[in-house]
Amino acid sequence: MKLVMVGISHKTAPVELRERLAVSERTSGELLAQLRRMASVAEGVILSTCNRVELYVVTPGDGAGTEALLEVFRHRAELTTPVLPHVYRWEDGEAIRHLFRVAAGLDSMVVGEHEILAQVKQAYHAALAAGHTGKLSNVLFQRSLYVGKLVRTHTLLSRGALSVGSVAVSLAGKIFGDLRQSHVMILGAGKIAEMTARHLLSQKVRSVLVANRTYERACALARELGGQAVRFDQAFHEMRMADIVICSTAAPHPIITRTQVESVMRDRRGRSLFVIDIAVPRDVEPAVHGVDNVYLYNIDDLQAIAAENLARRSSEVTKAERLIADHAELFLEWYRAWQSGAEHSLPLQSPSSFLPLRLASLAQGQEPRMPSPSEEHAGSAAREGRGTPPPILPRSLRSLNPPPRGRS
């Protein structure tokens, strides 16, 4: 048996394709069950986020499982243009290292972001609960979660790292300047929407409206944020007063059309409206961008900011890559032993995993030592409260002047 992974991400495919291939939590179990019926797939986990769709499976070494995975992408894309040029495939050691990099946030649009670790955990637990995991996938994903935490604890990678939601808020701040006079509407009350709202609160925005198809959920989030809940069917009426609209629902199709926005803009008397769509599939029709005085940005537009943030953390990325390489090699040794039937215990850490502590010990004339459990967690606690440098606005946006607000 061998480990195989196929996927697409923001690095290989535009959002138009990613949204076609996205797999909801509800359908991931059905898709894995289908894969196990149509091919010799013994174990499987599907990781589907706004920036990637990846299938990890354990298959025989005859290639049949890999072809089945590729067929899934062909079928789900439903496109006349080829999808396979956008798909990457890793096997064995390369698949192990890739998953460790994903869990650590090194393969994210915003390098070092925290959400991906929770998403990997959620994907694994969903497959586990549905009975689609086994010995290899259980050990692999549990180890990936450990490595992801380890990287964040023993490097400064997350210092200045921003979630997709906070990058979106920073973009709004660069455009409007002081957000304290801004009226904000959030469509969607899921996790990303909630995180975005909390970043907005830190900027002391004037008001926050929360609209969600489940009104009770909108009310709960609005209470937490000190905002106001809006029934979903009233969202477009309330949008007439908003400066910034942030969309992050789980709808499978656009919920905001050009016709609806044109109707909203007729009542705004020329005031600009900024719409940040961080949902995949997208919540807003691309044609909305053509409406006068409307500025629409989707999740791919945030990548320019993320790329500049990456340059600030290049030295920490090098340290993180070293940690991942060490642990990937350890896991590969275990994996090969498992394949041959001579499975052995998997060490919790590699000898070079705690280089900073070993160097500190040597500098004091002491023998190098491994950290205690309390020391393993001390790094992250000590780094709490550090300032987060704001992202740099892409050059194409730096010349934008704040739009007129139209109110005193």
XYZ file of C-alpha atoms in Angstrom:
408
model
C 0.000 0.000 0.000
C 1.131 3.538 -0.639
C 0.171 7.100 0.257
C -1.089 9.288 -2.588
C -2.311 12.890 -2.584
C -3.802 14.913 -5.443
C -5.037 18.470 -5.159
C -5.331 22.028 -6.370
C -4.640 25.231 -4.456
C -4.405 28.989 -4.831
C -0.922 28.395 -6.229
C -2.115 26.311 -9.171
C -5.723 27.269 -9.896
C -7.828 30.464 -9.967
C -10.803 30.871 -7.673
C -13.173 30.142 -10.572
C -11.867 26.572 -10.713
C -11.410 26.083 -6.964
C -15.031 26.936 -6.276
C -16.167 24.277 -8.766
C -14.062 21.643 -7.029
C -14.841 22.664 -3.430
C -16.198 19.853 -1.255
C -18.530 20.692 1.623
C -18.278 18.908 4.966
C -21.619 17.262 4.247
C -20.522 15.782 0.927
C -16.932 14.843 1.821
C -18.027 11.559 3.409
C -20.142 10.687 0.378
C -17.233 11.397 -1.962
C -14.841 9.259 0.076
C -17.365 6.417 0.122
C -17.681 6.723 -3.667
C -13.905 6.595 -4.041
C -13.655 3.483 -1.922
C -16.297 1.787 -4.068
C -14.866 2.728 -7.468
C -11.184 2.102 -6.664
C -9.012 0.185 -4.264
C -8.901 3.047 -1.769
C -8.380 1.672 1.734
C -8.252 4.979 3.633
C -8.943 8.593 2.766
C -9.211 12.188 4.018
C -10.469 15.206 2.055
C -9.136 18.656 2.944
C -11.284 21.375 1.349
C -10.804 25.033 2.280
C -11.216 28.356 0.498
C -7.684 27.986 -0.903
C -7.283 24.260 -1.594
C -8.958 20.935 -2.286
C -6.737 17.936 -1.513
C -7.487 14.216 -1.384
C -5.183 12.004 0.706
C -5.665 8.274 0.184
C -3.990 4.936 0.857
C -4.084 2.771 -2.262
C -2.356 -0.250 -3.795
C 0.825 0.542 -5.684
C -0.665 -0.245 -9.108
C -1.754 3.341 -9.879
C -5.482 2.563 -10.005
C -6.233 4.723 -6.973
C -4.378 7.696 -8.434
C -6.366 7.501 -11.659
C -9.593 7.394 -9.647
C -8.598 10.566 -7.799
C -7.830 12.372 -11.037
C -11.196 11.261 -12.413
C -12.888 12.873 -9.403
C -11.368 16.221 -10.367
C -12.362 15.809 -14.014
C -15.933 14.990 -13.059
C -16.400 17.705 -10.422
C -14.914 20.473 -12.579
C -17.558 20.056 -15.308
C -15.478 22.205 -17.609
C -14.709 21.981 -21.291
C -11.175 23.192 -20.559
C -8.693 20.698 -19.050
C -8.485 20.657 -15.253
C -5.490 18.350 -14.897
C -2.856 21.029 -15.719
C -3.907 22.680 -12.441
C -3.672 19.489 -10.372
C -0.573 18.459 -8.429
C 0.158 14.936 -7.198
C 2.488 13.732 -4.455
C 3.278 10.238 -3.249
C 4.914 8.743 -0.155
C 7.603 11.059 1.286
C 6.572 14.025 -0.854
C 2.937 13.676 0.270
C 4.053 13.478 3.918
C 6.165 16.610 3.645
C 3.410 18.464 1.792
C 0.821 17.738 4.496
C 3.237 18.835 7.223
C 3.848 22.103 5.335
C 0.099 22.651 4.929
C -0.581 22.062 8.646
C 2.247 24.421 9.594
C 0.821 27.198 7.406
C 3.798 27.254 5.025
C 1.663 26.466 1.976
C -1.068 28.983 2.842
C -1.871 32.167 0.966
C -1.043 33.981 4.193
C 2.038 32.119 5.429
C 1.809 31.216 9.114
C -1.956 31.716 9.416
C -3.675 29.742 12.161
C -6.960 28.688 10.544
C -5.429 25.953 8.398
C -4.391 23.853 11.411
C -7.980 23.782 12.651
C -9.173 22.964 9.129
C -6.770 20.008 8.860
C -8.006 18.767 12.230
C -11.630 19.148 11.187
C -11.056 17.299 7.892
C -9.315 14.437 9.682
C -11.990 14.129 12.366
C -14.752 14.122 9.730
C -13.078 11.246 7.856
C -12.389 9.428 11.129
C -16.009 9.735 12.285
C -17.236 8.423 8.917
C -14.964 5.379 9.169
C -12.739 6.276 6.214
C -9.386 6.401 8.023
C -7.026 3.617 9.028
C -3.644 3.014 10.589
C -1.594 5.116 8.136
C -3.957 8.066 7.782
C -4.590 8.178 11.543
C -0.893 8.322 12.399
C -0.142 10.694 9.503
C -2.777 13.286 10.338
C -2.173 13.121 14.081
C 1.515 13.727 13.407
C 0.730 16.598 11.007
C -1.243 18.346 13.761
C 1.690 17.889 16.141
C 4.159 19.286 13.607
C 1.880 22.226 12.845
C 1.770 23.170 16.527
C 5.494 22.583 16.898
C 6.359 25.012 14.106
C 4.206 27.724 15.612
C 5.690 27.153 19.069
C 9.377 27.034 18.129
C 9.554 29.680 15.396
C 8.304 33.243 15.052
C 6.464 32.312 11.863
C 3.121 33.484 13.220
C 4.500 36.832 14.320
C 2.894 39.244 11.912
C 1.012 36.411 10.219
C -2.503 37.363 9.247
C -5.603 35.326 8.610
C -7.518 35.773 5.389
C -10.090 37.747 7.354
C -7.568 40.110 8.903
C -5.895 40.719 5.546
C -9.313 41.696 4.214
C -9.780 44.126 7.093
C -6.311 45.570 6.552
C -7.153 46.145 2.911
C -10.258 48.060 3.931
C -8.172 50.133 6.336
C -5.642 51.005 3.649
C -8.427 52.208 1.382
C -10.557 54.081 3.927
C -7.849 55.149 6.334
C -9.415 55.494 9.778
C -12.151 52.855 10.020
C -13.743 54.399 13.109
C -16.324 56.183 10.962
C -17.063 53.137 8.810
C -20.328 51.262 8.740
C -19.684 47.572 8.091
C -21.990 44.775 7.025
C -21.015 41.125 7.298
C -22.898 38.536 5.279
C -22.445 35.120 6.862
C -21.952 34.138 10.496
C -19.473 31.292 10.090
C -15.971 31.014 11.530
C -14.209 33.171 8.937
C -16.914 35.817 9.142
C -16.627 35.845 12.945
C -12.834 36.210 12.850
C -13.162 39.031 10.318
C -15.671 40.782 12.553
C -13.353 40.580 15.549
C -10.546 42.172 13.551
C -12.957 44.937 12.578
C -13.878 45.535 16.202
C -10.223 46.077 17.014
C -10.346 48.999 14.562
C -13.260 50.598 16.476
C -15.613 50.693 13.497
C -18.701 52.826 13.928
C -21.219 50.005 13.520
C -21.416 46.350 12.527
C -24.437 44.673 10.996
C -24.558 40.871 10.774
C -26.847 39.141 8.290
C -27.186 35.393 8.055
C -29.745 32.978 6.653
C -30.119 31.608 10.179
C -31.319 34.677 12.041
C -30.645 33.172 15.460
C -26.976 32.711 14.533
C -26.804 36.314 13.307
C -28.280 37.463 16.642
C -25.776 35.407 18.639
C -22.794 36.791 16.736
C -24.153 40.343 16.860
C -24.501 40.090 20.670
C -20.899 38.911 20.988
C -19.680 41.775 18.819
C -21.909 44.504 20.189
C -23.460 44.857 16.747
C -26.919 44.496 15.288
C -28.459 41.468 13.602
C -30.311 41.811 10.325
C -32.645 39.341 8.711
C -31.159 38.032 5.509
C -34.037 39.244 3.345
C -33.382 42.791 4.651
C -29.650 42.729 3.845
C -29.894 44.655 0.585
C -31.999 47.365 2.179
C -29.416 47.805 4.961
C -26.561 47.684 2.448
C -27.534 51.175 1.306
C -25.930 52.579 4.485
C -22.790 50.406 4.542
C -19.279 51.513 3.588
C -17.768 48.029 3.576
C -19.472 44.708 2.894
C -17.572 41.536 3.767
C -19.029 38.314 2.373
C -18.189 34.936 3.843
C -21.167 32.601 3.574
C -21.188 28.908 2.740
C -23.628 29.333 -0.147
C -22.893 27.069 -3.142
C -23.653 29.882 -5.620
C -23.496 33.709 -5.750
C -25.963 35.433 -3.436
C -25.202 38.979 -4.639
C -25.866 39.762 -8.303
C -25.064 42.784 -10.431
C -28.754 43.652 -10.712
C -29.126 43.720 -6.912
C -26.062 45.901 -6.443
C -27.157 48.320 -9.162
C -30.434 48.725 -7.278
C -28.535 49.414 -4.032
C -26.233 51.958 -5.694
C -29.096 54.016 -7.112
C -29.979 55.001 -3.523
C -26.417 55.782 -2.434
C -26.029 59.045 -4.409
C -22.555 58.290 -5.677
C -21.060 57.009 -2.411
C -18.511 54.280 -3.032
C -19.075 50.739 -1.788
C -16.224 48.316 -1.091
C -17.111 44.645 -1.254
C -14.605 42.035 -0.053
C -15.656 38.522 -1.009
C -13.631 35.969 0.956
C -16.020 33.076 0.314
C -15.284 30.049 -1.882
C -17.478 29.446 -3.801
C -17.767 33.189 -4.299
C -20.735 35.051 -2.850
C -20.619 37.908 -5.368
C -21.012 37.750 -9.131
C -17.805 38.959 -10.847
C -19.932 41.312 -12.962
C -20.524 43.429 -9.839
C -17.029 44.829 -10.371
C -18.361 46.693 -13.412
C -20.898 48.727 -11.432
C -19.902 52.383 -11.034
C -18.424 53.271 -7.622
C -18.301 49.626 -6.527
C -14.911 48.101 -5.749
C -14.971 44.308 -5.527
C -12.093 42.159 -4.285
C -12.143 38.381 -3.997
C -9.875 36.039 -2.103
C -7.266 35.889 -4.874
C -6.900 39.665 -4.712
C -5.568 39.252 -1.161
C -2.607 37.232 -2.395
C -0.531 40.305 -3.299
C -0.701 41.483 0.315
C 0.121 38.004 1.581
C 3.171 37.779 -0.688
C 4.632 40.968 0.755
C 4.011 39.722 4.297
C 5.947 36.572 3.427
C 9.062 38.597 2.652
C 9.013 39.932 6.225
C 9.140 36.403 7.639
C 11.634 34.756 5.291
C 14.129 33.821 8.028
C 11.408 32.177 10.116
C 10.224 30.251 7.065
C 13.725 28.782 6.750
C 13.618 27.593 10.377
C 10.146 26.134 9.902
C 11.196 24.290 6.751
C 14.094 22.738 8.664
C 11.758 21.499 11.397
C 9.375 20.049 8.847
C 12.158 18.310 6.917
C 13.377 16.655 10.144
C 9.928 15.376 11.106
C 9.032 14.336 7.574
C 12.193 12.201 7.470
C 11.298 10.614 10.817
C 7.812 9.821 9.595
C 9.112 8.453 6.293
C 11.268 5.967 8.204
C 8.217 4.802 10.161
C 6.148 4.675 6.970
C 8.657 2.448 5.182
C 8.783 0.129 8.179
C 4.968 0.007 8.192
C 4.946 -0.882 4.482
C 7.349 -3.760 5.081
C 5.413 -5.069 8.078
C 8.208 -4.154 10.519
C 6.434 -1.223 12.152
C 8.209 0.451 15.060
C 7.321 3.284 17.427
C 7.402 6.797 15.998
C 9.568 9.228 18.013
C 7.783 12.334 19.252
C 10.563 14.626 18.092
C 13.633 14.607 15.913
C 17.104 15.240 17.339
C 17.390 18.574 15.492
C 13.876 19.813 16.250
C 14.896 22.097 19.094
C 17.938 23.821 17.710
C 17.319 27.108 19.591
C 17.360 25.336 22.976
C 20.424 23.288 22.086
C 22.339 26.384 20.966
C 21.348 28.217 24.148
C 22.626 25.309 26.241
C 25.939 25.226 24.378
C 26.377 28.980 24.805
C 26.102 28.496 28.574
C 28.626 25.657 28.545
C 25.959 23.012 29.200
C 25.220 19.784 27.407
C 22.482 20.028 24.769
C 19.158 18.777 26.085
C 15.642 18.142 24.878
C 12.920 20.476 26.234
C 10.477 19.559 28.930
C 6.749 19.567 28.096
C 6.372 22.951 29.799
C 9.207 24.365 27.674
C 7.523 23.041 24.542
C 4.612 25.406 25.186
C 6.555 28.291 26.677
C 7.624 29.678 23.320
C 4.119 30.388 22.138
C 3.048 31.857 25.489
C 6.079 34.133 25.594
C 5.260 35.456 22.144
C 1.660 36.393 22.963
C 0.968 40.076 22.638
C 3.631 40.848 20.070
C 2.662 43.517 17.576
C 1.492 42.492 14.136
C 2.917 44.588 11.309
C 0.182 45.602 8.882
C 0.212 44.215 5.348
C 1.435 46.413 2.521
C -1.178 47.470 0.003
C -0.408 46.266 -3.538
C 1.031 49.000 -5.747
C -2.053 48.911 -7.942
C -4.176 50.082 -4.981
C -1.840 52.584 -3.322
C -3.111 55.475 -5.420
C -6.749 54.978 -4.400
C -8.150 57.873 -2.416
C -10.656 57.174 0.344
C -14.159 57.332 -1.144
C -16.655 59.955 -0.061
C -18.730 58.829 2.884
C -21.665 61.102 2.279
C -22.588 61.500 5.927
C -21.598 63.793 8.768
